[in-house]
mmCIF file of C-alpha atoms in Angstrom:
data_model
loop_
_atom_site.group_PDB
_atom_site.id
_atom_site.type_symbol
_atom_site.label_atom_id
_atom_site.label_comp_id
_atom_site.label_asym_id
_atom_site.label_seq_id
_atom_site.Cartn_x
_atom_site.Cartn_y
_atom_site.Cartn_z
ATOM 1 C CA MET A 683 56.412 2.974 65.995
ATOM 2 C CA ARG A 684 54.410 6.304 65.442
ATOM 3 C CA GLN A 685 53.169 5.228 62.232
ATOM 4 C CA LYS A 686 50.829 2.349 63.752
ATOM 5 C CA LEU A 687 50.076 4.426 66.439
ATOM 6 C CA LEU A 688 48.849 7.648 63.906
ATOM 7 C CA GLY A 689 46.782 4.859 62.192
ATOM 8 C CA PHE A 690 45.782 3.429 65.516
ATOM 9 C CA PHE A 691 44.071 7.367 66.251
ATOM 10 C CA VAL A 692 43.093 7.508 62.660
ATOM 11 C CA LEU A 693 40.937 4.675 62.784
ATOM 12 C CA PHE A 694 39.558 5.364 66.513
ATOM 13 C CA LEU A 695 38.308 9.148 65.511
ATOM 14 C CA ALA A 696 36.957 7.525 62.620
ATOM 15 C CA SER A 697 35.370 5.057 64.393
ATOM 16 C CA LEU A 698 33.512 7.913 66.662
ATOM 17 C CA SER A 699 32.206 9.678 63.661
ATOM 18 C CA TYR A 700 30.052 6.941 61.699
ATOM 19 C CA GLY A 701 26.805 5.405 63.294
ATOM 20 C CA GLN A 702 25.157 6.396 66.725
ATOM 21 C CA THR A 703 27.235 7.903 70.038
ATOM 22 C CA THR A 704 26.140 7.966 73.807
ATOM 23 C CA ARG A 705 27.386 11.260 74.974
ATOM 24 C CA TYR A 706 27.442 11.594 78.709
ATOM 25 C CA ILE A 707 26.947 15.156 79.697
ATOM 26 C CA TYR A 708 29.034 16.512 83.296
ATOM 27 C CA GLU A 709 28.598 19.577 84.888
ATOM 28 C CA THR A 710 31.969 20.068 85.674
ATOM 29 C CA ALA A 711 32.808 22.702 88.452
ATOM 30 C CA VAL A 712 36.341 24.317 88.520
ATOM 31 C CA ASN A 713 38.572 26.337 90.938
ATOM 32 C CA PRO A 714 40.179 29.179 88.367
ATOM 33 C CA ASP A 715 42.116 30.180 91.557
ATOM 34 C CA SER A 716 43.647 27.776 94.078
ATOM 35 C CA ILE A 717 44.783 30.666 96.036
ATOM 36 C CA ASN A 718 42.319 33.160 96.265
ATOM 37 C CA LEU A 719 38.892 32.769 97.206
ATOM 38 C CA VAL A 720 36.842 32.925 94.141
ATOM 39 C CA SER A 721 33.710 31.333 92.782
ATOM 40 C CA MET A 722 33.981 28.056 91.092
ATOM 41 C CA LYS A 723 33.620 28.422 87.427
ATOM 42 C CA ILE A 724 30.854 25.891 85.964
ATOM 43 C CA GLU A 725 31.001 24.195 82.366
ATOM 44 C CA LYS A 726 29.362 20.944 80.613
ATOM 45 C CA THR A 727 31.899 18.403 79.459
ATOM 46 C CA PHE A 728 31.190 15.309 77.212
ATOM 47 C CA LEU A 729 32.112 11.988 77.343
ATOM 48 C CA ASP A 730 31.230 10.430 74.172
ATOM 49 C CA VAL A 731 31.295 6.932 73.810
ATOM 50 C CA LYS A 732 31.309 4.157 70.557
ATOM 51 C CA GLY A 733 32.179 0.678 71.083
ATOM 52 C CA ASN A 734 34.713 0.479 72.813
ATOM 53 C CA ARG A 735 36.343 3.315 72.755
ATOM 54 C CA SER A 736 35.596 7.140 74.108
ATOM 55 C CA PHE A 737 36.475 10.330 73.751
ATOM 56 C CA PHE A 738 36.275 13.564 76.189
ATOM 57 C CA ILE A 739 35.928 17.041 75.391
ATOM 58 C CA SER A 740 34.751 20.214 77.150
ATOM 59 C CA GLU A 741 31.614 21.935 75.202
ATOM 60 C CA ASN A 742 33.171 25.078 75.029
ATOM 61 C CA LYS A 743 36.071 23.530 73.320
ATOM 62 C CA LEU A 744 33.744 21.615 71.178
ATOM 63 C CA ILE A 745 32.207 24.677 70.095
ATOM 64 C CA LYS A 746 35.153 26.628 69.497
ATOM 65 C CA ASP A 747 36.726 24.149 67.262
ATOM 66 C CA SER A 748 33.597 22.959 64.842
ATOM 67 C CA LEU A 749 33.176 27.418 64.480
ATOM 68 C CA PHE A 750 36.800 27.006 63.307
ATOM 69 C CA ALA A 751 36.612 23.918 61.521
ATOM 70 C CA SER A 752 33.510 25.744 59.575
ATOM 71 C CA PHE A 753 36.039 28.263 57.798
ATOM 72 C CA LYS A 754 37.946 25.664 56.288
ATOM 73 C CA PRO A 755 36.478 24.380 52.880
ATOM 74 C CA GLU A 756 36.974 20.576 53.230
ATOM 75 C CA GLU A 757 35.910 20.280 56.714
ATOM 76 C CA LYS A 758 32.713 22.383 54.924
ATOM 77 C CA GLU A 759 32.352 19.683 52.493
ATOM 78 C CA GLU A 760 32.609 16.788 55.008
ATOM 79 C CA ARG A 761 30.175 18.080 57.873
ATOM 80 C CA LYS A 762 27.885 18.039 54.416
ATOM 81 C CA LYS A 763 29.036 14.673 53.498
ATOM 82 C CA ASP A 764 28.503 13.381 57.023
ATOM 83 C CA LYS A 765 26.119 15.705 58.286
ATOM 84 C CA LYS A 766 27.815 16.077 61.933
ATOM 85 C CA ASP A 767 25.416 16.321 65.059
ATOM 86 C CA LEU A 768 25.843 19.343 66.534
ATOM 87 C CA SER A 769 22.415 18.986 67.525
ATOM 88 C CA LYS A 770 22.651 18.863 71.007
ATOM 89 C CA THR A 771 25.161 21.404 71.707
ATOM 90 C CA GLU A 772 23.611 24.856 72.173
ATOM 91 C CA VAL A 773 23.768 27.233 69.028
ATOM 92 C CA ARG A 774 27.022 30.028 69.682
ATOM 93 C CA LYS A 775 28.299 32.534 67.207
ATOM 94 C CA HIS A 776 31.486 32.571 69.562
ATOM 95 C CA ALA A 777 32.754 30.319 71.407
ATOM 96 C CA GLU A 778 33.218 30.810 75.494
ATOM 97 C CA PRO A 779 36.791 30.449 77.422
ATOM 98 C CA THR A 780 36.923 26.786 78.835
ATOM 99 C CA PHE A 781 39.095 25.381 81.357
ATOM 100 C CA PHE A 782 39.977 22.548 79.387
ATOM 101 C CA GLU A 783 41.825 23.319 76.006
ATOM 102 C CA PHE A 784 42.359 19.553 75.639
ATOM 103 C CA PHE A 785 40.934 16.052 74.495
ATOM 104 C CA ILE A 786 41.055 12.968 76.168
ATOM 105 C CA THR A 787 40.574 9.803 74.238
ATOM 106 C CA LYS A 788 40.593 6.018 75.552
ATOM 107 C CA ASN A 789 40.588 2.330 74.833
ATOM 108 C CA ILE A 790 38.596 1.694 77.630
ATOM 109 C CA PRO A 791 39.049 -2.367 77.803
ATOM 110 C CA GLU A 792 42.839 -1.703 77.452
ATOM 111 C CA GLN A 793 42.418 0.973 79.866
ATOM 112 C CA LYS A 794 44.864 3.317 77.518
ATOM 113 C CA VAL A 795 44.691 6.657 77.577
ATOM 114 C CA TYR A 796 45.910 9.618 75.254
ATOM 115 C CA TYR A 797 45.943 13.553 76.104
ATOM 116 C CA TYR A 798 46.172 15.679 73.550
ATOM 117 C CA ASP A 799 46.818 19.167 73.211
ATOM 118 C CA ARG A 800 47.827 22.117 70.104
ATOM 119 C CA VAL A 801 49.961 24.975 70.113
ATOM 120 C CA GLY A 802 49.223 26.902 66.852
ATOM 121 C CA GLY A 803 47.581 24.655 64.390
ATOM 122 C CA LYS A 804 49.931 21.907 65.268
ATOM 123 C CA GLN A 805 48.588 18.995 68.032
ATOM 124 C CA VAL A 806 51.032 17.178 70.138
ATOM 125 C CA TYR A 807 50.010 13.969 72.656
ATOM 126 C CA TYR A 808 50.981 11.559 75.123
ATOM 127 C CA GLN A 809 49.992 8.541 76.280
ATOM 128 C CA GLU A 810 48.946 8.665 80.325
ATOM 129 C CA ASP A 811 51.966 6.636 81.929
ATOM 130 C CA ARG A 812 50.455 6.682 85.731
ATOM 131 C CA PRO A 813 47.657 3.669 86.801
ATOM 132 C CA LEU A 814 45.079 4.499 88.379
ATOM 133 C CA LYS A 815 44.682 2.325 91.752
ATOM 134 C CA TRP A 816 41.440 2.627 93.158
ATOM 135 C CA GLU A 817 40.074 1.295 96.643
ATOM 136 C CA ILE A 818 36.508 0.332 95.958
ATOM 137 C CA SER A 819 34.862 0.314 99.567
ATOM 138 C CA ASP A 820 31.944 -1.306 100.710
ATOM 139 C CA VAL A 821 29.504 2.512 100.461
ATOM 140 C CA THR A 822 26.726 2.815 98.508
ATOM 141 C CA GLU A 823 24.885 5.926 98.055
ATOM 142 C CA LYS A 824 22.121 7.373 95.565
ATOM 143 C CA GLN A 825 24.115 9.779 93.440
ATOM 144 C CA ASN A 826 22.809 12.114 90.680
ATOM 145 C CA GLY A 827 19.760 9.645 90.011
ATOM 146 C CA TYR A 828 21.916 6.512 90.128
ATOM 147 C CA PRO A 829 22.961 3.909 93.055
ATOM 148 C CA ALA A 830 26.225 4.206 92.773
ATOM 149 C CA GLN A 831 29.482 2.899 94.914
ATOM 150 C CA LYS A 832 32.546 5.116 96.262
ATOM 151 C CA ALA A 833 35.844 4.387 94.867
ATOM 152 C CA VAL A 834 38.642 6.863 96.365
ATOM 153 C CA ALA A 835 42.216 6.864 93.944
ATOM 154 C CA ASN A 836 45.312 9.140 94.581
ATOM 155 C CA PHE A 837 45.931 10.518 90.982
ATOM 156 C CA GLY A 838 48.646 13.629 89.937
ATOM 157 C CA GLY A 839 49.177 14.722 93.639
ATOM 158 C CA ARG A 840 45.320 14.604 94.701
ATOM 159 C CA ILE A 841 43.104 12.270 96.128
ATOM 160 C CA TRP A 842 40.020 11.943 94.662
ATOM 161 C CA THR A 843 36.649 10.406 95.519
ATOM 162 C CA ALA A 844 34.074 8.395 92.921
ATOM 163 C CA TRP A 845 31.179 7.314 92.673
ATOM 164 C CA PHE A 846 30.177 5.002 89.636
ATOM 165 C CA THR A 847 27.003 2.798 89.028
ATOM 166 C CA LYS A 848 26.936 -0.615 87.609
ATOM 167 C CA ASP A 849 23.452 0.475 86.277
ATOM 168 C CA ILE A 850 25.496 2.019 83.230
ATOM 169 C CA ASN A 851 28.337 -1.146 82.047
ATOM 170 C CA ILE A 852 30.948 0.692 80.798
ATOM 171 C CA SER A 853 34.469 1.309 82.918
ATOM 172 C CA ASP A 854 34.995 4.783 81.971
ATOM 173 C CA GLY A 855 34.155 8.731 83.513
ATOM 174 C CA PRO A 856 35.268 12.335 83.187
ATOM 175 C CA TYR A 857 38.773 13.086 82.165
ATOM 176 C CA LYS A 858 41.183 10.852 82.811
ATOM 177 C CA PHE A 859 39.361 8.694 84.559
ATOM 178 C CA SER A 860 38.299 4.749 84.114
ATOM 179 C CA GLY A 861 39.040 1.161 85.559
ATOM 180 C CA LEU A 862 35.302 1.275 88.030
ATOM 181 C CA PRO A 863 32.933 -1.493 87.440
ATOM 182 C CA GLY A 864 30.752 0.732 86.289
ATOM 183 C CA LEU A 865 30.927 4.560 85.087
ATOM 184 C CA ILE A 866 31.749 7.485 87.380
ATOM 185 C CA VAL A 867 28.247 9.536 87.879
ATOM 186 C CA LYS A 868 29.959 11.620 90.364
ATOM 187 C CA LEU A 869 33.864 12.645 90.622
ATOM 188 C CA GLU A 870 35.714 15.147 93.288
ATOM 189 C CA ASP A 871 39.044 15.927 94.538
ATOM 190 C CA ASP A 872 39.717 16.429 98.231
ATOM 191 C CA LYS A 873 41.434 20.003 97.505
ATOM 192 C CA GLY A 874 37.933 20.632 95.944
ATOM 193 C CA ASP A 875 39.175 22.509 93.088
ATOM 194 C CA TYR A 876 37.260 19.853 90.191
ATOM 195 C CA LYS A 877 34.122 17.980 90.268
ATOM 196 C CA PHE A 878 31.769 16.542 87.599
ATOM 197 C CA ASP A 879 28.444 15.658 87.961
ATOM 198 C CA LEU A 880 26.652 13.280 85.190
ATOM 199 C CA VAL A 881 23.290 15.560 84.388
ATOM 200 C CA LYS A 882 22.750 13.628 81.531
ATOM 201 C CA LYS A 883 22.608 11.364 78.505
ATOM 202 C CA ILE A 884 21.921 11.349 74.822
ATOM 203 C CA THR A 885 22.077 8.999 71.792
ATOM 204 C CA ILE A 886 23.787 11.347 68.939
ATOM 205 C CA GLN A 887 24.174 10.584 65.287
ATOM 206 C CA ASN A 888 27.986 11.002 63.905
ATOM 207 C CA ALA A 889 29.280 13.250 66.515
ATOM 208 C CA PHE A 890 31.211 15.884 65.304
ATOM 209 C CA GLU A 891 35.319 14.787 66.386
ATOM 210 C CA GLU A 892 38.560 16.584 66.684
ATOM 211 C CA PRO A 893 40.283 15.536 63.240
ATOM 212 C CA MET A 894 43.211 14.526 63.446
ATOM 213 C CA LYS A 895 46.333 16.014 61.813
ATOM 214 C CA SER A 896 49.125 13.559 59.707
ATOM 215 C CA ASP A 897 51.906 15.631 61.726
ATOM 216 C CA VAL A 898 50.470 15.016 64.955
ATOM 217 C CA LYS A 899 53.850 14.937 67.445
ATOM 218 C CA GLN A 900 54.357 12.308 69.625
ATOM 219 C CA SER A 901 55.542 12.894 73.425
ATOM 220 C CA THR A 902 55.905 12.007 76.769
ATOM 221 C CA ARG A 903 53.625 13.142 79.812
ATOM 222 C CA ARG A 904 57.327 14.362 81.422
ATOM 223 C CA ASP A 905 58.614 15.936 78.211
ATOM 224 C CA PHE A 906 54.814 17.691 77.054
ATOM 225 C CA ASN A 907 55.297 20.844 78.886
ATOM 226 C CA GLY A 908 58.425 20.977 77.141
ATOM 227 C CA ASP A 909 57.798 19.811 73.146
ATOM 228 C CA LYS A 910 54.919 22.659 73.811
ATOM 229 C CA ALA A 911 56.929 25.382 74.955
ATOM 230 C CA ALA A 912 59.324 24.550 71.788
ATOM 231 C CA LEU A 913 56.328 24.280 69.545
ATOM 232 C CA GLU A 914 55.298 28.080 70.340
ATOM 233 C CA LEU A 915 58.706 28.594 70.123
ATOM 234 C CA GLU A 916 58.354 27.622 66.650
ATOM 235 C CA PHE A 917 55.029 28.833 65.880
ATOM 236 C CA ASN A 918 56.031 32.669 66.562
ATOM 237 C CA LYS A 919 59.275 32.347 65.214
ATOM 238 C CA ASN A 920 57.515 31.385 61.850
ATOM 239 C CA ARG A 921 54.868 33.942 62.142
ATOM 240 C CA LYS A 922 57.288 36.619 62.674
ATOM 241 C CA ALA A 923 59.663 35.199 59.722
ATOM 242 C CA ILE A 924 55.942 35.858 57.452
ATOM 243 C CA ALA A 925 55.208 38.943 59.022
ATOM 244 C CA GLY A 926 58.855 40.530 58.487
ATOM 245 C CA SER A 927 58.834 38.896 54.396
ATOM 246 C CA LYS A 928 55.376 41.022 54.117
ATOM 247 C CA SER A 929 56.140 44.235 51.634
ATOM 248 C CA PRO A 930 55.731 47.515 53.264
ATOM 249 C CA GLU A 931 52.434 49.325 52.075
ATOM 250 C CA MET A 932 52.992 52.155 49.280
#
């Protein structure tokens, strides 16, 4: 089963690599401290859609990972060959911090959502097991330049309000959200900690994607934090062992 899933993800990411990808850019506001009153952190997040699949990642993580990949010889050759398009992201010599140290892939027709993180260079992922149950209202408004309709869902201990447009016939949206009869152009939670606003739609060629590693670890949502902690412990042990094996300088 694991090999089948791994094969699916390799094909999935490969399908995003070649040909045109539509990128939906969201201005994303995050509350970095839900207890104390502080300013919201603003960054861009991308929803890259190609065919029936999508890829969600923050701009800062994309820049950081592409910079990291640029130091690997095999990635340099791959980028030369495929001409990965990073022209629509700001060119930087360093990456800013991000609140989204993960990426998400979706199979849009099947409403399957996969959440990925990385610990010490090793990838770990799980398939989201909580279905989104939307309540679509009759309320319509113009949101971010699109005629939109309101929908509400209880997810992850928060009440989320989404505005979707049928003008963009894609049943998808930012983060783990999808399943509405149109693209989500605005999304926010009832606690005021998260807000996504669609600000731009562009077309790019050969979008940079996260490389899928052969040793990716499959987890579950419930076991995810424990598996991450175990990977971090293993990584720290290996790092100490390598440091301890080095001969002292003369």
